[in-house]
Coordinates of C-alpha atoms in Angstrom, one line a residue:
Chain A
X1 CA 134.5 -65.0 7.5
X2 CA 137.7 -64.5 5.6
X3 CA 139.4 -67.1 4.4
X4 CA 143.6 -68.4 4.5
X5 CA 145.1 -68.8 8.1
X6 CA 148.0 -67.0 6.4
X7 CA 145.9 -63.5 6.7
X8 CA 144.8 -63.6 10.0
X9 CA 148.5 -62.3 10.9
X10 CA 147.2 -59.3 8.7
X11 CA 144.1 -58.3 9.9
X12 CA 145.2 -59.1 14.0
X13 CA 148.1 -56.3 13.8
X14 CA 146.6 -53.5 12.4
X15 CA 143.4 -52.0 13.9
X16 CA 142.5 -50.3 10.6
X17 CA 139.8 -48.5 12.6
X18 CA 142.7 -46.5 14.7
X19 CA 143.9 -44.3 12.6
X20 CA 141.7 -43.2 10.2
X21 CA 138.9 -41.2 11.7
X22 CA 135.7 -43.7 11.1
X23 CA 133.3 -40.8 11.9
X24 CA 132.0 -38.8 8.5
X25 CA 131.3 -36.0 10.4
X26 CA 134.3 -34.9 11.5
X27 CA 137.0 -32.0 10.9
X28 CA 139.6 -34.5 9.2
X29 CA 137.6 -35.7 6.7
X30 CA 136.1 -31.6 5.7
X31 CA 139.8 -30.4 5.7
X32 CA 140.5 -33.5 3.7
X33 CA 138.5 -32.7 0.9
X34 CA 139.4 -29.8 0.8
X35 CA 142.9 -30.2 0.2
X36 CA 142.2 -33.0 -2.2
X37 CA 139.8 -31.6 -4.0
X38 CA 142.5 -28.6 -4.3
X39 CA 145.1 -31.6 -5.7
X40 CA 143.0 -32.3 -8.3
X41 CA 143.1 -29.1 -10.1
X42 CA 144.1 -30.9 -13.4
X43 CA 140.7 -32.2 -13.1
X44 CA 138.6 -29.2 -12.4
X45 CA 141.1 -26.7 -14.1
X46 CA 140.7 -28.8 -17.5
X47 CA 136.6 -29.2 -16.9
X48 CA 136.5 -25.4 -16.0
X49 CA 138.1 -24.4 -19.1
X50 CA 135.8 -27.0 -21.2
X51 CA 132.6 -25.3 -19.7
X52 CA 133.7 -21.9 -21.1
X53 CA 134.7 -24.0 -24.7
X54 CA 131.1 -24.9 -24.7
X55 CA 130.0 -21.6 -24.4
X56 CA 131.6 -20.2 -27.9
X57 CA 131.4 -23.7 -29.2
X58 CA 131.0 -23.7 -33.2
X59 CA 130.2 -20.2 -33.3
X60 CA 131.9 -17.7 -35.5
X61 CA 133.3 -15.5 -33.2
X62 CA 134.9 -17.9 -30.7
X63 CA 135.6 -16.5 -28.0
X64 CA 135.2 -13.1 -28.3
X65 CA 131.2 -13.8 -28.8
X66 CA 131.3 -14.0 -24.5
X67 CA 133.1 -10.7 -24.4
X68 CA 130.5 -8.9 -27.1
X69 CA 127.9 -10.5 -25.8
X70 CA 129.1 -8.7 -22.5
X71 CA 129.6 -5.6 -24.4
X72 CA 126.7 -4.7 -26.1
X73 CA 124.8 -5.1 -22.5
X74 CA 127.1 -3.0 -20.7
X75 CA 127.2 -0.2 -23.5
X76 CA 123.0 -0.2 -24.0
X77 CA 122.7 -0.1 -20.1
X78 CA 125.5 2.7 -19.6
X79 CA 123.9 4.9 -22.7
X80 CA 120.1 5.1 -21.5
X81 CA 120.8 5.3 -17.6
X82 CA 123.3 7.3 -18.5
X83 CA 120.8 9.8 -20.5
X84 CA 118.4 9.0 -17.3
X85 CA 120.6 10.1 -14.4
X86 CA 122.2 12.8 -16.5
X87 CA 125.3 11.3 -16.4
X88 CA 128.7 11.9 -18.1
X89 CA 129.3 9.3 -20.7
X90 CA 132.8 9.4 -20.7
X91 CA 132.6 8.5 -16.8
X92 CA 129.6 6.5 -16.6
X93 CA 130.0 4.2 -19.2
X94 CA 133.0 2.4 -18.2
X95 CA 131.5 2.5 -14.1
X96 CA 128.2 0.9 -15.4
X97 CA 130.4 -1.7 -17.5
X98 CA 132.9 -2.2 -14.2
X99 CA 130.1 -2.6 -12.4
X100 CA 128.3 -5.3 -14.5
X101 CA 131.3 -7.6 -15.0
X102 CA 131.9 -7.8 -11.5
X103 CA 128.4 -8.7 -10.8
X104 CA 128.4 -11.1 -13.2
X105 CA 130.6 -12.6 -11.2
X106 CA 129.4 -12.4 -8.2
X107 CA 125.9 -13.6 -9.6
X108 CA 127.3 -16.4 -11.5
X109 CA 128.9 -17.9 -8.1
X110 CA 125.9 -17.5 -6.1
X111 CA 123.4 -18.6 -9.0
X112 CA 124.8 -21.7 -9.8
X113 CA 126.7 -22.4 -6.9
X114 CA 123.3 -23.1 -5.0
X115 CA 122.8 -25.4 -7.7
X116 CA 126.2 -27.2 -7.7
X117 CA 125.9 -30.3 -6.6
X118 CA 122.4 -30.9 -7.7
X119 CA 123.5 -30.0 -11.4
X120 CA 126.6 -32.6 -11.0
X121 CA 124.1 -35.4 -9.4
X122 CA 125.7 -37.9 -11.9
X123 CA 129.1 -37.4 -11.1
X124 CA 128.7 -37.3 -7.5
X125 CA 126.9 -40.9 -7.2
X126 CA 129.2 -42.6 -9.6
X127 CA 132.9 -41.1 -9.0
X128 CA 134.4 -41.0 -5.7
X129 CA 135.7 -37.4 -5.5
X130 CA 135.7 -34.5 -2.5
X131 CA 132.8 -32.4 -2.9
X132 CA 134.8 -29.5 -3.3
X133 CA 135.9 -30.7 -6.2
X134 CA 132.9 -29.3 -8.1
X135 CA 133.6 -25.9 -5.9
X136 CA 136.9 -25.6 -7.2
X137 CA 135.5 -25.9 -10.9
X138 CA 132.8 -23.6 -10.3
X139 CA 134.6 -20.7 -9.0
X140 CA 137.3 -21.3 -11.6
X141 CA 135.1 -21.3 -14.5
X142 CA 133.2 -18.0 -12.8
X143 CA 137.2 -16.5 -13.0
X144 CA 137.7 -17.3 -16.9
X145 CA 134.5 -15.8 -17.6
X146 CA 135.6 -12.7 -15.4
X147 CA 138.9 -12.4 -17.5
X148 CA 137.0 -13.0 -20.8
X149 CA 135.2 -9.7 -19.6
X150 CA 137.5 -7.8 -18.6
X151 CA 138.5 -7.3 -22.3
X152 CA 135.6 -4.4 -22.1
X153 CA 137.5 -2.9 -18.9
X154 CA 140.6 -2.8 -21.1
X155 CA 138.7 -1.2 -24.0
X156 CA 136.7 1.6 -22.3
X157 CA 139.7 2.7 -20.4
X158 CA 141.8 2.9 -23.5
X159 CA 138.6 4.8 -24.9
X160 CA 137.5 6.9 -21.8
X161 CA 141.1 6.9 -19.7
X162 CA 140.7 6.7 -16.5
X163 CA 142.7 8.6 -13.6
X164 CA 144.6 5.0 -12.8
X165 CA 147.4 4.7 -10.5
X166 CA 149.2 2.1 -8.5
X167 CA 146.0 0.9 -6.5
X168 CA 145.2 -0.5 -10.2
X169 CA 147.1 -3.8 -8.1
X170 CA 144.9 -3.8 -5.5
X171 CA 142.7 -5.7 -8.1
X172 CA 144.5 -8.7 -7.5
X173 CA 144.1 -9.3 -3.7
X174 CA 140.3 -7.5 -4.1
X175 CA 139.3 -10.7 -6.6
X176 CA 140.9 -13.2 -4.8
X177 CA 139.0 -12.3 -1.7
X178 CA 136.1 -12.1 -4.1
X179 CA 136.7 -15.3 -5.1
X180 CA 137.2 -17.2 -1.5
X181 CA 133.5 -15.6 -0.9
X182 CA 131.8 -17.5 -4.0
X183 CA 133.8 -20.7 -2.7
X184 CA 132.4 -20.6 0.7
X185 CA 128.7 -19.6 -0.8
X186 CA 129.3 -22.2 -3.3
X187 CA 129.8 -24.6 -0.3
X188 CA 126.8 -23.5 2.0
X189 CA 124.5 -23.3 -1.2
X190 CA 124.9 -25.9 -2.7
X191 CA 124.8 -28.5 0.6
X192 CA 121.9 -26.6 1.7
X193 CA 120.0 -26.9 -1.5
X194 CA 120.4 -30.4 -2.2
X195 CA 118.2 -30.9 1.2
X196 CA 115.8 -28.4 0.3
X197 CA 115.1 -27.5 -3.5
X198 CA 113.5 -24.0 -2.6
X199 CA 116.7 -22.9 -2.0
X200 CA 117.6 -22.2 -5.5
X201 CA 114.7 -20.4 -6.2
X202 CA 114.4 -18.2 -3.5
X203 CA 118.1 -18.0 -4.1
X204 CA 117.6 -16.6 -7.3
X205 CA 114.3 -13.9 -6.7
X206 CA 117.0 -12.2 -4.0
X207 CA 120.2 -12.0 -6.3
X208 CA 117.9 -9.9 -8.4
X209 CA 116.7 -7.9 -5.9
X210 CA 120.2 -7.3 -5.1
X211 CA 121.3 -6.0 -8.5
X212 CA 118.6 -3.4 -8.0
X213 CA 120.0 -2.3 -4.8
X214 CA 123.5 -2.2 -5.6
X215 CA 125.0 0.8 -7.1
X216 CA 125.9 -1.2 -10.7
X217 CA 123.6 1.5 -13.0
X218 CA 123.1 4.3 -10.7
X219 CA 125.8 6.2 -9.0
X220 CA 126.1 6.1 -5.0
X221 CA 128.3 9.5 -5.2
X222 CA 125.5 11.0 -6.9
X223 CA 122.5 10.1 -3.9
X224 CA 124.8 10.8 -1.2
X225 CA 122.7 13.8 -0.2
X226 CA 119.6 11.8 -0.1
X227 CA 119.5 10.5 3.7
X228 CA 118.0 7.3 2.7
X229 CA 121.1 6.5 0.9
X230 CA 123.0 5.1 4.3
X231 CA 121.2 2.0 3.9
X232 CA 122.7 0.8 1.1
X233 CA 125.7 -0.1 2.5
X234 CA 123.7 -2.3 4.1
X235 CA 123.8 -4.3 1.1
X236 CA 126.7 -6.6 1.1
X237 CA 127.3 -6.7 -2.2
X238 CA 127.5 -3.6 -2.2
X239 CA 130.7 -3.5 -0.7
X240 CA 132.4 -6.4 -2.9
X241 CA 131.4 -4.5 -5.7
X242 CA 133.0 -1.2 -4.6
X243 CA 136.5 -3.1 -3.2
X244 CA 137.5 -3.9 -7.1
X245 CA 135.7 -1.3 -9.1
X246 CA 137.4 1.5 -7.0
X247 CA 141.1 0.1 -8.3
X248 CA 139.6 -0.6 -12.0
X249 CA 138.4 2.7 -12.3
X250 CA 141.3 4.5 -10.5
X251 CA 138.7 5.8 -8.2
X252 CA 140.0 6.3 -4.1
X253 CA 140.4 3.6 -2.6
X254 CA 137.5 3.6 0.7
X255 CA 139.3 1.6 3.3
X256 CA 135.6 0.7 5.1
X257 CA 134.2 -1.6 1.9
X258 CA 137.4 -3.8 2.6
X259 CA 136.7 -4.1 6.4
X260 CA 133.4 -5.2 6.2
X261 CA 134.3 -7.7 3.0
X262 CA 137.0 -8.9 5.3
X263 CA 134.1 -9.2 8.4
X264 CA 131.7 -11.4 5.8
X265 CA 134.5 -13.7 4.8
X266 CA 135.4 -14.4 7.7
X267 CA 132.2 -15.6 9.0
X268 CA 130.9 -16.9 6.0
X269 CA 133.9 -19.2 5.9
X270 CA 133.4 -20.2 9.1
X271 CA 129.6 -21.0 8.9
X272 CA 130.5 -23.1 5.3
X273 CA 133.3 -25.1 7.2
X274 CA 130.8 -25.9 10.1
X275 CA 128.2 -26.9 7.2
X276 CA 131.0 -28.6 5.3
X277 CA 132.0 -30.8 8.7
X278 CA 128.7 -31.5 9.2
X279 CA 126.6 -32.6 6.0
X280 CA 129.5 -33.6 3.7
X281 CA 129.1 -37.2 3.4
X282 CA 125.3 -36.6 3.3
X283 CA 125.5 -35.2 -0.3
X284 CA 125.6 -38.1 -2.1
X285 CA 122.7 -39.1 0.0
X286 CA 120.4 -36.1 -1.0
X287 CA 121.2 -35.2 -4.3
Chain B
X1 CA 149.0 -50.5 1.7
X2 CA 145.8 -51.7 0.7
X3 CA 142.4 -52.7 2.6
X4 CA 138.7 -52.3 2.4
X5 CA 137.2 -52.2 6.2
X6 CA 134.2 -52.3 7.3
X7 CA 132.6 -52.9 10.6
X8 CA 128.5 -53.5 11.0
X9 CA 128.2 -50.6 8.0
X10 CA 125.0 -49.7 6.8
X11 CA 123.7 -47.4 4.1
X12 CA 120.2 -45.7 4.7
X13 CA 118.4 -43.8 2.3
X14 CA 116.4 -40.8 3.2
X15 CA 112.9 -40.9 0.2
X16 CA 112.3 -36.5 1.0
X17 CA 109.3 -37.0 -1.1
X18 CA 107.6 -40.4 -0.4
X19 CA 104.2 -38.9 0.4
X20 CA 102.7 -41.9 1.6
X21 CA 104.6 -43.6 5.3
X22 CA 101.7 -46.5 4.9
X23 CA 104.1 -48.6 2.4
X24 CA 103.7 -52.8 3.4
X25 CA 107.3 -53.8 3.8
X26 CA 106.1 -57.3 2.2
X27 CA 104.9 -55.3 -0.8
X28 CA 108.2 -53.9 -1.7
X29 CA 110.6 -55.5 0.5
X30 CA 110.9 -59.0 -1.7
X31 CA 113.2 -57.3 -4.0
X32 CA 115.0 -54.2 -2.4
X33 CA 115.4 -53.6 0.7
X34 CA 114.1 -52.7 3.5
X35 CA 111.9 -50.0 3.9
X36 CA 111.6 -48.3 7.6
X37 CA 108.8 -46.0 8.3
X38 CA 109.7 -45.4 12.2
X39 CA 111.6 -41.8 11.8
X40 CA 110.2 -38.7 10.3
X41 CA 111.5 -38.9 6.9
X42 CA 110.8 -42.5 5.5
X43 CA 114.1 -44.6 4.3
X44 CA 115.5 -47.5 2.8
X45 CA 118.2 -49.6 4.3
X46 CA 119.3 -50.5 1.4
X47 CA 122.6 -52.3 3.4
X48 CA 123.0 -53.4 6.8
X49 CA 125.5 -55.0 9.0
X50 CA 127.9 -55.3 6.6
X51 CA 131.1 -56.5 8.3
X52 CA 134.2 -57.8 5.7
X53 CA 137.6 -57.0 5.3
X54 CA 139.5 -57.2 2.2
X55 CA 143.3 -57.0 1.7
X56 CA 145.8 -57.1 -1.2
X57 CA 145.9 -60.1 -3.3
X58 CA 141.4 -60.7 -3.5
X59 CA 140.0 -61.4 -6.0
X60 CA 136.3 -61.1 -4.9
X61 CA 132.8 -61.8 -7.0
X62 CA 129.7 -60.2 -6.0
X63 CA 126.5 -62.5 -6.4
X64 CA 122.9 -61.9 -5.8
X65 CA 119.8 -61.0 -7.1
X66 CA 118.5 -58.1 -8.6
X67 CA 118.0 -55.7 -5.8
X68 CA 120.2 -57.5 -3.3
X69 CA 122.5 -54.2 -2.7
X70 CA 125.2 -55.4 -4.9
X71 CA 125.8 -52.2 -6.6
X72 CA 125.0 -49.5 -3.6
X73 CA 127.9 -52.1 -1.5
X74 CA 130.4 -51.4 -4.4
X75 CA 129.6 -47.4 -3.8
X76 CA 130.4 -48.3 -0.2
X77 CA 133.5 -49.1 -0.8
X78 CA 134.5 -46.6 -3.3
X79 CA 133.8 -44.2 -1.0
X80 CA 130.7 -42.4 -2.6
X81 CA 128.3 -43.5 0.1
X82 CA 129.6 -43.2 3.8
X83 CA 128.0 -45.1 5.8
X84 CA 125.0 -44.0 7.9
X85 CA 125.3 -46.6 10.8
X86 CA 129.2 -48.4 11.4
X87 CA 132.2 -47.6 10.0
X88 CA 134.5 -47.9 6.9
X89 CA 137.9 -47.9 6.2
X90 CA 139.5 -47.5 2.9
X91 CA 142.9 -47.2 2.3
X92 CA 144.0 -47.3 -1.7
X93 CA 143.4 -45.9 -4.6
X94 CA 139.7 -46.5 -6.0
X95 CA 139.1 -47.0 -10.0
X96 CA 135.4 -48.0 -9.6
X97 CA 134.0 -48.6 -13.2
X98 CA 130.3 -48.7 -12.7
X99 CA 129.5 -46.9 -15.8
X100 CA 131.3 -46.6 -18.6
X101 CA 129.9 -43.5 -20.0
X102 CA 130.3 -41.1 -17.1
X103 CA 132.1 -38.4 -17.0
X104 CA 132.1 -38.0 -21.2
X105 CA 131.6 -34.9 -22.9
X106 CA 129.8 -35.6 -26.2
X107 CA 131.4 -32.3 -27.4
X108 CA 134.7 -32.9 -27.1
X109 CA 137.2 -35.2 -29.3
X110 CA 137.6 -39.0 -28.2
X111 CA 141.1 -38.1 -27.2
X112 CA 140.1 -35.0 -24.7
X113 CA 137.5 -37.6 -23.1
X114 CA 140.7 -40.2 -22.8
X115 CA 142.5 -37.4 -21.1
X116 CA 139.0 -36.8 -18.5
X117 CA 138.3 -40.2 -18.4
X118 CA 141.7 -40.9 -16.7
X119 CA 141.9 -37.6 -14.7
X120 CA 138.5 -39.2 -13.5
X121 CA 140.0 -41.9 -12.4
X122 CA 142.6 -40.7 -10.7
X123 CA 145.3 -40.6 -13.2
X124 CA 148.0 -37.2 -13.6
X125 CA 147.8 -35.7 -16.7
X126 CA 151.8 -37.3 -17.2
X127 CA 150.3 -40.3 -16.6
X128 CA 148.2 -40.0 -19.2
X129 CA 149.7 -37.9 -21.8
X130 CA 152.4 -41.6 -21.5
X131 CA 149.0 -44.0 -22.1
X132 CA 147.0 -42.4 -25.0
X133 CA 148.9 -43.6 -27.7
X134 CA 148.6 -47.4 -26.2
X135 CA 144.9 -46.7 -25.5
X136 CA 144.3 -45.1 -28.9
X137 CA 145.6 -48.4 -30.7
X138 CA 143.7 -50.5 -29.0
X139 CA 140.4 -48.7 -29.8
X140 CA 141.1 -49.2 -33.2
X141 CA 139.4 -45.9 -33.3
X142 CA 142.0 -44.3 -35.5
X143 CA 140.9 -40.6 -37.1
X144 CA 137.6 -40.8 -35.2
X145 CA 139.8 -39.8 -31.8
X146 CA 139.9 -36.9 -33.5
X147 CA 136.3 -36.2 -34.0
X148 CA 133.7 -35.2 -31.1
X149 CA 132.3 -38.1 -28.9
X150 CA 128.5 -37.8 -30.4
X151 CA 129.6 -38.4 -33.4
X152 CA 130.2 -42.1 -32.5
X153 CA 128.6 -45.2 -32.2
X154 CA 127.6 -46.7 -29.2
X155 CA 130.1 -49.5 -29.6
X156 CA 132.7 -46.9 -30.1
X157 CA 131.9 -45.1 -26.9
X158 CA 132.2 -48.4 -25.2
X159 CA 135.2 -49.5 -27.2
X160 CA 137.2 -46.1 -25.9
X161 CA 135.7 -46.2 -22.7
X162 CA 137.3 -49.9 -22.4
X163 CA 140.3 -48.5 -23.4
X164 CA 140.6 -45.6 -20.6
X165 CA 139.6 -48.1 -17.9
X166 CA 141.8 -51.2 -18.8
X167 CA 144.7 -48.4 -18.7
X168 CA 145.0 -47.3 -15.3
X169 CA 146.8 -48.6 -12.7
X170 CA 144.3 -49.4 -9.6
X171 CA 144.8 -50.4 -6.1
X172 CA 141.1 -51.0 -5.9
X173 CA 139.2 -52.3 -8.7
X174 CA 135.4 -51.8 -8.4
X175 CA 133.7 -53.2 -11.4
X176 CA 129.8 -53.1 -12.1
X177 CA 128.2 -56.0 -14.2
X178 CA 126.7 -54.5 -18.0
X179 CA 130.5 -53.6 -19.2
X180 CA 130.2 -55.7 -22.4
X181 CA 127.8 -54.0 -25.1
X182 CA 130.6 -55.1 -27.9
X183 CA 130.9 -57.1 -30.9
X184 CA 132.5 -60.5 -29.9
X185 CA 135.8 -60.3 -31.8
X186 CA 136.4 -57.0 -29.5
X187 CA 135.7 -58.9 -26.5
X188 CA 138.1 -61.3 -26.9
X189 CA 140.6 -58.7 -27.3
X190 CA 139.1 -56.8 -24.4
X191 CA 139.3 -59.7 -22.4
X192 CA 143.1 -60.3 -22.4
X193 CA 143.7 -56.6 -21.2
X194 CA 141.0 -56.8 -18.8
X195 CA 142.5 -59.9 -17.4
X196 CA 145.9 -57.6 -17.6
X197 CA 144.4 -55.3 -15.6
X198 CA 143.0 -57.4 -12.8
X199 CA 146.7 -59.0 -12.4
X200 CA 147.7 -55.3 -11.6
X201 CA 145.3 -54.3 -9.3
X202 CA 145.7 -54.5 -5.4
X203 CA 142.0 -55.7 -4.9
X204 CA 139.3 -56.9 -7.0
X205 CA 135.5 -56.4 -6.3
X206 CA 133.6 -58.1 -9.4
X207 CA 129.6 -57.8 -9.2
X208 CA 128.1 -59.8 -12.5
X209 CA 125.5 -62.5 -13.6
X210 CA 128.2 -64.0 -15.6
X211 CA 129.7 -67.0 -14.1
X212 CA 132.5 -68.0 -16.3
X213 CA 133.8 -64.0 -16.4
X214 CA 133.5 -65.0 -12.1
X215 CA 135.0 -68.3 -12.6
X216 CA 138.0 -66.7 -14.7
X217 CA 138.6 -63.8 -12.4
X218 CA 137.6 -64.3 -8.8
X219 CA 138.7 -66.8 -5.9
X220 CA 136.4 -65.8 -3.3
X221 CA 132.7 -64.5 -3.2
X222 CA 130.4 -62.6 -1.5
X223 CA 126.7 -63.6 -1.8
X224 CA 124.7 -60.7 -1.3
X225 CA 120.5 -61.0 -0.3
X226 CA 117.9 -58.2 1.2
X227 CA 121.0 -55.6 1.2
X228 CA 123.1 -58.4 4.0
X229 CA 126.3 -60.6 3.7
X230 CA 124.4 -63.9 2.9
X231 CA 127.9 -65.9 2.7
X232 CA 131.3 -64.8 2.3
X233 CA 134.0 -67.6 1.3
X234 CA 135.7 -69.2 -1.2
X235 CA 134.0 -69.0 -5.3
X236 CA 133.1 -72.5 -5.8
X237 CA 131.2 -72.8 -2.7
X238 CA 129.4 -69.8 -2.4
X239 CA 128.3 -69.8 -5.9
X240 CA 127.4 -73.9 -5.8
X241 CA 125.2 -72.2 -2.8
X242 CA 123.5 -69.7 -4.5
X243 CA 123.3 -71.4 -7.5
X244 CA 122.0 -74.4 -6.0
X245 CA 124.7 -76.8 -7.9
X246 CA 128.1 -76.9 -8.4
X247 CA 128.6 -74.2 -11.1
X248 CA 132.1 -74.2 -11.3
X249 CA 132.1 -78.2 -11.9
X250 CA 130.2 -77.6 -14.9
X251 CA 132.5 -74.6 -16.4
X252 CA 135.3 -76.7 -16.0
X253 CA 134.2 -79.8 -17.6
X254 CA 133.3 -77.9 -20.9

């Protein structure tokens, strides 16, 4: 079959077989991409940024226009619930604004990341690249839109101060946990919807549900009395919501929202690994 | 080190949404390839029982018909496709060039889309940063870099897609037939760094219709029918079989 007597020394000493693990589904080859998709942040870092470019692309305000955009949304919303609920402007608006930028966030990773490898079809059946290469991209692009918006926090707390303290820091670790959950949701998404295209639709009726049943435009401090109101934290995104508004807004810090965000994580990256292990090297298969 | 491996591979296709399972394999099955309706969800084997190994120095064409399972073998060994039945090993860097537009943003400047292009292909950003002026010459492109990718021709795109892909430095070259939609005078030029490029790469896998671009490149072929290893040996024989006389007889004595 192959040709030259002078190669058959080659392929007789080395079983190439024996040391790399043959079998697609297999922990190796999940961890694997992983880490190489992670090595390829030049890659994703630079397409990331690009997305947002495109966004503000030969319009006159540049980049600002995602930050108004954000703005005017967060200021209309905060006025009339705020005149609904009887609420104290100078409070209210920057917690409905807090509120919506994290969200945002939150949406934006589980929105499009069910949709992340069918949206990226092309690149996936002509380049040769770990998976989690377009994870990596997503989440990142999710985080420049995040600090685009958080321009508003900056402004409203200049505006309406805010009792802030040190636990303003607790920001950090609360949005990179924030982030590690739209990564593993990205992952279980996305691999799951490429099988089944309902996914993304059904995907999307119960993130809105959600925004309705998180505490973004009406205060949870204010229904407390109502017995009903237990059941919200019921709502997961309720408590990823609450771990980096409360150090935005220099509001106490509630040690329970981080346990159960910690709980989620936790599992949820554990069910994306097994779903990562498993259905990898089918992606290029069904999308 | 450098090797493509693989043992009995096979590549299946799952059709989700082939509402009829009463397909004739005879109907279909002439050019692609073949079609089995035993399991739930219908598929295509589109390869099967693939077994070759390729090490440094090859210099490999790809020949078959339309259909055969030419292009889905190159994905094989690029890695996209894993196989579904078998095994494959890879060791090397891949540069597969199957398409030369993918991957470019028609927003973006021709020099950003070098600077993709190579990240693409596996390039650091050092790496290229150190090319783009050498690519940017020989696109002849001059202030157009400048200027967003939809603003050019199609001959452009290809002539700066050229230039990205003769610029890396592959282990593994994959190249797909249909990478020559120039004007002649570019071609020649395109063809001396082409040929540059195949002297540094580690392995060559050429799939093309084009038997002098074979002739001038490869040493050995693979003859690919009904998604199977038809013959794998040396060019002038495999080709002489395929073709049905000696083809590279007739190259040389023009």
């Amino acid at each position: 079959m192959t040709t030259g007597d002078d190669r058959a020394e080659d392929v007789a000493s080395v079983d190439p077989f024996a040391t790399d693990p043959s079998n697609p589904r297999s922990w190796k080859r999940a961890f694997r991409d992983i880490g190489l998709g992670w090595r390829q942040r030049a890659l994703w870092g630079y397409l990331g940024w690009q997305d947002i470019k495109q966004r503000y692309r030969r319009s006159v305000l540049g980049p600002l226009w995602i930050s108004i955009s954000m703005g005017v949304i967060a200021t209309a919303m905060g006025i009339l619930y705020g005149a609904l609920f009887h609420e104290d402007i100078k409070v209210f608006l920057p917690y409905v604004a807090t509120g919506l930028l994290i969200w945002n966030f939150i949406n934006g990773c589980i929105l499009e990341g069910s949709e992340v490898f069918i949206a990226n079809e092309g690149l996936i059946k002509f380049l040769p690249a770990p998976i989690t290469l377009h994870v990596y991209r997503l989440v990142w692009r999710q985080t420049l839109f995040f600090l685009h918006n958080l321009v508003i926090w900056l402004l409203l707390v200049i505006v309406f101060p805010q009792p802030l303290s040190w636990t303003v820091l607790l920001a950090v670790p609360a949005f990179l946990v924030l982030g590690i959950n739209g990564a593993w949701i990205t992952v279980l998404s996305g691999i799951l919807a490429t099988r089944f295209r309902d996914i993304p639709p059904i995907i999307a009726s119960v993130t809105q549900l959600l925004f309705f049943m998180t505490p973004i435009v009406w205060s949870y401090e204010r229904l407390k009395s109502n017995p009903l109101a237990a059941y919200v934290e019921l709502n997961p995104v309720m408590h990823f919501v609450e771990i980096l508004r409360e150090p935005l807004l220099g509001q106490e810090i509630v040690w329970r929202h981080w346990i159960v965000v910690g709980a989620i994580t936790v599992v949820g990256s554990a069910v994306a690994l097994v779903c990562l292990r498993n259905y990898r090297s089918r992606v290029a298969y069904w999308v | 080190m450098v090797s493509i491996d693989l043992d009995r591979a096979a590549v299946d296709f799952p059709i989700f949404d082939a509402k009829t399972r009463s397909l004739k394999k005879a109907v279909l099955g002439r050019a692609g390839g073949r079609i089995g309706t035993e399991s739930k969800v219908p598929i295509i084997e589109a390869l099967r029982d693939i077994t070759i190994s390729l090490r440094k120095g090859e210099r490999v064409a790809l020949v078959g018909h339309n259909g055969a399972g030419k292009t889905t073998l190159l994905r094989l060994m690029s890695g996209i496709y894993e196989p579904t039945r078998g095994r494959a090993s890879i060791k090397g860097k891949v540069a597969p060039v199957f398409d030369l537009a993918v991957g470019m943003d028609p927003e973006i400047s021709g020099l950003e889309n070098i600077l993709i292009r190579g990240l693409f292909l596996g390039m650091t950003r050092k790496q290229m940063d150190s090319r783009v002026d050498d690519i940017a010459e020989f696109t002849e492109l001059g202030d157009y870099l400048q200027m967003p990718l939809r603003t050019y021709s199609t001959g452009m795109r290809v002539r700066l897609a050229l230039g990205v892909v003769t610029s890396i430095d592959p282990e593994i070259l994959l190249l797909d037939e249909g990478i020559g939609a120039v004007d002649a005078e570019f071609m020649a030029k395109a063809r001396n760094r082409l040929n540059e490029l195949v002297a540094r790469s580690g392995i060559l896998v050429f799939a093309s219709h084009s038997d002098e671009f074979l002739a001038e490149l490869c040493d050995t072929a693979i003859w690919m029918e009904h998604g199977t290893v038809k013959e794998h040996g040396p060019l002038r024989e495999v080709l002489a079989h395929y073709k049905g006389r000696d083809v590279l007889a007739e190259i040389e004595a023009r």
